[in-house]
Structures are given as structure tokens and as C-alpha cells.
mmCIF file of C-alpha atoms in Angstrom:
data_model
loop_
_atom_site.group_PDB
_atom_site.id
_atom_site.type_symbol
_atom_site.label_atom_id
_atom_site.label_comp_id
_atom_site.label_asym_id
_atom_site.label_seq_id
_atom_site.Cartn_x
_atom_site.Cartn_y
_atom_site.Cartn_z
ATOM 1 C CA MET A 1 -153.907 -82.963 -31.726
ATOM 2 C CA THR A 2 -153.509 -85.487 -28.931
ATOM 3 C CA LEU A 3 -152.983 -82.669 -26.452
ATOM 4 C CA LEU A 4 -156.024 -80.752 -27.690
ATOM 5 C CA THR A 5 -158.231 -83.846 -27.667
ATOM 6 C CA THR A 6 -157.379 -84.783 -24.106
ATOM 7 C CA VAL A 7 -157.561 -81.186 -22.857
ATOM 8 C CA PHE A 8 -161.057 -80.787 -24.315
ATOM 9 C CA ALA A 9 -162.096 -84.122 -22.771
ATOM 10 C CA ALA A 10 -160.735 -82.996 -19.389
ATOM 11 C CA ILE A 11 -162.541 -79.648 -19.618
ATOM 12 C CA ILE A 12 -165.840 -81.265 -20.585
ATOM 13 C CA CYS A 13 -165.559 -83.785 -17.729
ATOM 14 C CA ALA A 14 -164.702 -81.039 -15.250
ATOM 15 C CA ILE A 15 -167.748 -79.010 -16.303
ATOM 16 C CA ILE A 16 -170.008 -82.050 -16.010
ATOM 17 C CA TRP A 17 -168.534 -82.896 -12.610
ATOM 18 C CA TYR A 18 -168.964 -79.330 -11.356
ATOM 19 C CA LYS A 19 -172.521 -78.793 -12.628
ATOM 20 C CA ASN A 20 -174.095 -82.155 -11.794
ATOM 21 C CA GLU A 21 -174.403 -83.673 -8.311
ATOM 22 C CA GLU A 22 -175.136 -87.118 -9.741
ATOM 23 C CA ALA A 23 -171.870 -86.968 -11.685
ATOM 24 C CA ARG A 24 -170.013 -86.746 -8.392
ATOM 25 C CA THR A 25 -171.809 -89.870 -7.211
ATOM 26 C CA LEU A 26 -170.764 -91.680 -10.394
ATOM 27 C CA LYS A 27 -167.084 -90.784 -9.842
ATOM 28 C CA VAL A 28 -166.740 -88.480 -12.867
ATOM 29 C CA GLY A 29 -163.937 -86.813 -10.913
ATOM 30 C CA THR A 30 -161.872 -89.942 -11.507
ATOM 31 C CA LEU A 31 -162.470 -89.551 -15.242
ATOM 32 C CA CYS A 32 -161.370 -85.907 -14.968
ATOM 33 C CA LEU A 33 -158.153 -87.018 -13.292
ATOM 34 C CA ILE A 34 -157.515 -89.607 -16.013
ATOM 35 C CA TYR A 35 -157.930 -87.014 -18.767
ATOM 36 C CA SER A 36 -155.956 -84.381 -16.872
ATOM 37 C CA GLY A 37 -153.096 -86.835 -16.439
ATOM 38 C CA ALA A 38 -153.175 -87.650 -20.144
ATOM 39 C CA SER A 39 -153.194 -83.928 -20.959
ATOM 40 C CA LEU A 40 -150.195 -83.373 -18.718
ATOM 41 C CA MET A 41 -148.384 -86.246 -20.415
ATOM 42 C CA TRP A 42 -149.041 -84.803 -23.896
ATOM 43 C CA LEU A 43 -148.012 -81.331 -22.703
ATOM 44 C CA ILE A 44 -144.647 -82.653 -21.520
ATOM 45 C CA ASP A 45 -144.305 -84.480 -24.839
ATOM 46 C CA ALA A 46 -145.026 -81.247 -26.741
ATOM 47 C CA ILE A 47 -142.446 -79.346 -24.688
ATOM 48 C CA PHE A 48 -139.758 -81.918 -25.405
ATOM 49 C CA GLU A 49 -140.733 -82.031 -29.090
ATOM 50 C CA TYR A 50 -140.434 -78.257 -29.274
ATOM 51 C CA ALA A 51 -137.041 -78.410 -27.576
ATOM 52 C CA GLU A 52 -135.897 -80.978 -30.124
ATOM 53 C CA LEU A 53 -137.433 -79.623 -33.357
ATOM 54 C CA GLY A 54 -137.980 -75.957 -32.596
ATOM 55 C CA ALA A 55 -140.611 -74.124 -34.618
ATOM 56 C CA GLU A 56 -140.994 -77.084 -36.992
ATOM 57 C CA SER A 57 -143.038 -78.855 -34.334
ATOM 58 C CA PHE A 58 -145.869 -76.351 -34.986
ATOM 59 C CA ILE A 59 -146.126 -77.281 -38.685
ATOM 60 C CA PRO A 60 -147.086 -80.976 -38.789
ATOM 61 C CA ALA A 61 -148.105 -82.763 -41.960
ATOM 62 C CA PRO A 62 -151.866 -83.326 -42.391
ATOM 63 C CA LEU A 63 -151.434 -87.092 -42.158
ATOM 64 C CA ASP A 64 -149.514 -86.703 -38.883
ATOM 65 C CA MET A 65 -152.301 -84.513 -37.517
ATOM 66 C CA LEU A 66 -154.894 -87.128 -38.450
ATOM 67 C CA ASN A 67 -152.856 -89.903 -36.820
ATOM 68 C CA ASP A 68 -152.431 -87.777 -33.674
ATOM 69 C CA PHE A 69 -156.183 -87.109 -33.599
ATOM 70 C CA TYR A 70 -156.913 -90.849 -33.800
ATOM 71 C CA LEU A 71 -154.414 -91.444 -31.020
ATOM 72 C CA GLY A 72 -156.126 -88.770 -28.916
ATOM 73 C CA LEU A 73 -159.520 -90.367 -29.506
ATOM 74 C CA SER A 74 -158.050 -93.738 -28.536
ATOM 75 C CA VAL A 75 -156.779 -92.262 -25.273
ATOM 76 C CA VAL A 76 -160.207 -90.759 -24.565
ATOM 77 C CA ALA A 77 -161.890 -94.101 -25.300
ATOM 78 C CA LEU A 78 -159.432 -95.979 -23.084
ATOM 79 C CA GLY A 79 -160.063 -93.479 -20.289
ATOM 80 C CA LEU A 80 -163.803 -94.087 -20.619
ATOM 81 C CA ILE A 81 -163.300 -97.855 -20.474
ATOM 82 C CA ILE A 82 -161.141 -97.567 -17.340
ATOM 83 C CA TRP A 83 -163.741 -95.277 -15.737
ATOM 84 C CA LEU A 84 -166.573 -97.690 -16.598
ATOM 85 C CA VAL A 85 -164.680 -100.579 -15.008
ATOM 86 C CA ILE A 86 -164.148 -98.484 -11.873
ATOM 87 C CA VAL A 87 -167.846 -97.552 -11.750
ATOM 88 C CA PHE A 88 -168.934 -101.182 -12.218
ATOM 89 C CA ILE A 89 -166.576 -102.396 -9.498
ATOM 90 C CA ARG A 90 -167.459 -99.698 -6.954
ATOM 91 C CA ASP A 91 -171.152 -99.707 -7.945
ATOM 92 C CA PRO A 92 -172.071 -96.415 -6.207
ATOM 93 C CA LYS A 93 -175.825 -96.805 -6.785
ATOM 94 C CA GLY A 94 -175.999 -100.552 -6.142
ATOM 95 C CA VAL A 95 -177.393 -101.311 -9.607
ATOM 96 C CA VAL A 96 -174.930 -104.085 -10.445
ATOM 97 C CA LYS A 97 -175.376 -105.726 -7.044
ATOM 98 C CA ALA A 98 -179.155 -105.621 -7.374
ATOM 99 C CA ALA A 99 -178.997 -107.142 -10.859
ATOM 100 C CA LEU A 100 -176.643 -109.938 -9.757
ATOM 101 C CA PHE A 101 -178.616 -110.900 -6.662
ATOM 102 C CA LYS A 102 -182.080 -110.462 -8.137
ATOM 103 C CA LYS A 103 -184.439 -113.230 -7.030
ATOM 104 C CA LYS A 104 -186.392 -114.954 -9.764
#
């Protein structure tokens, strides 16, 4: 479930990045790279789990699937937080700078 969650997040981000010019300005490509890296990590983990357990790795318990789904959502949320920090630091539209140096 972690692999599926991060792959879907990477696909959705890639579609948003490709379709929307403003998304490129807001560095959504960085978010795509974060999710793609997480997907690659979970893919390698799945390959090694299959090598260790064989076909049993395809029949997880429902509680394990739920825990993996929560872990996948946590990875997606952490990726969003990292991306938001990057956007606030780089401030591509100058919104944060304007708010900080606003004259009263």
C-alpha cells in the first residue's frame, strides 16, 4: 500500500505539473521528485520483500495493509510539508517577502 500511495501521489503531481504553468512556477516538479523518490524506495523494498518471502508477500493481512496505507499517507504528508518549506523559502511569487516587509 505504501508503494501504491506514493505512486499515485507522484502521478497526480506529474499531471498537475504538466498541465499547469503556474504549478511549474510553484516548484511542483520538486514535489514530483520527492514522491518519485519515495516510490522508488518502496519499489526496492517490495523487490527485496518478494525475494525474501516469495509469493507470501502478495497476501498481506488486512491490518498490515491498513498500517502500510497510514505509512504511505504519512510519507505523502511529509513530502507536502517539505515542499511547502521549500516554496516558503524560495518564495517564487514574492508573497512572503511582501507580507514581511509590508509598511503599516
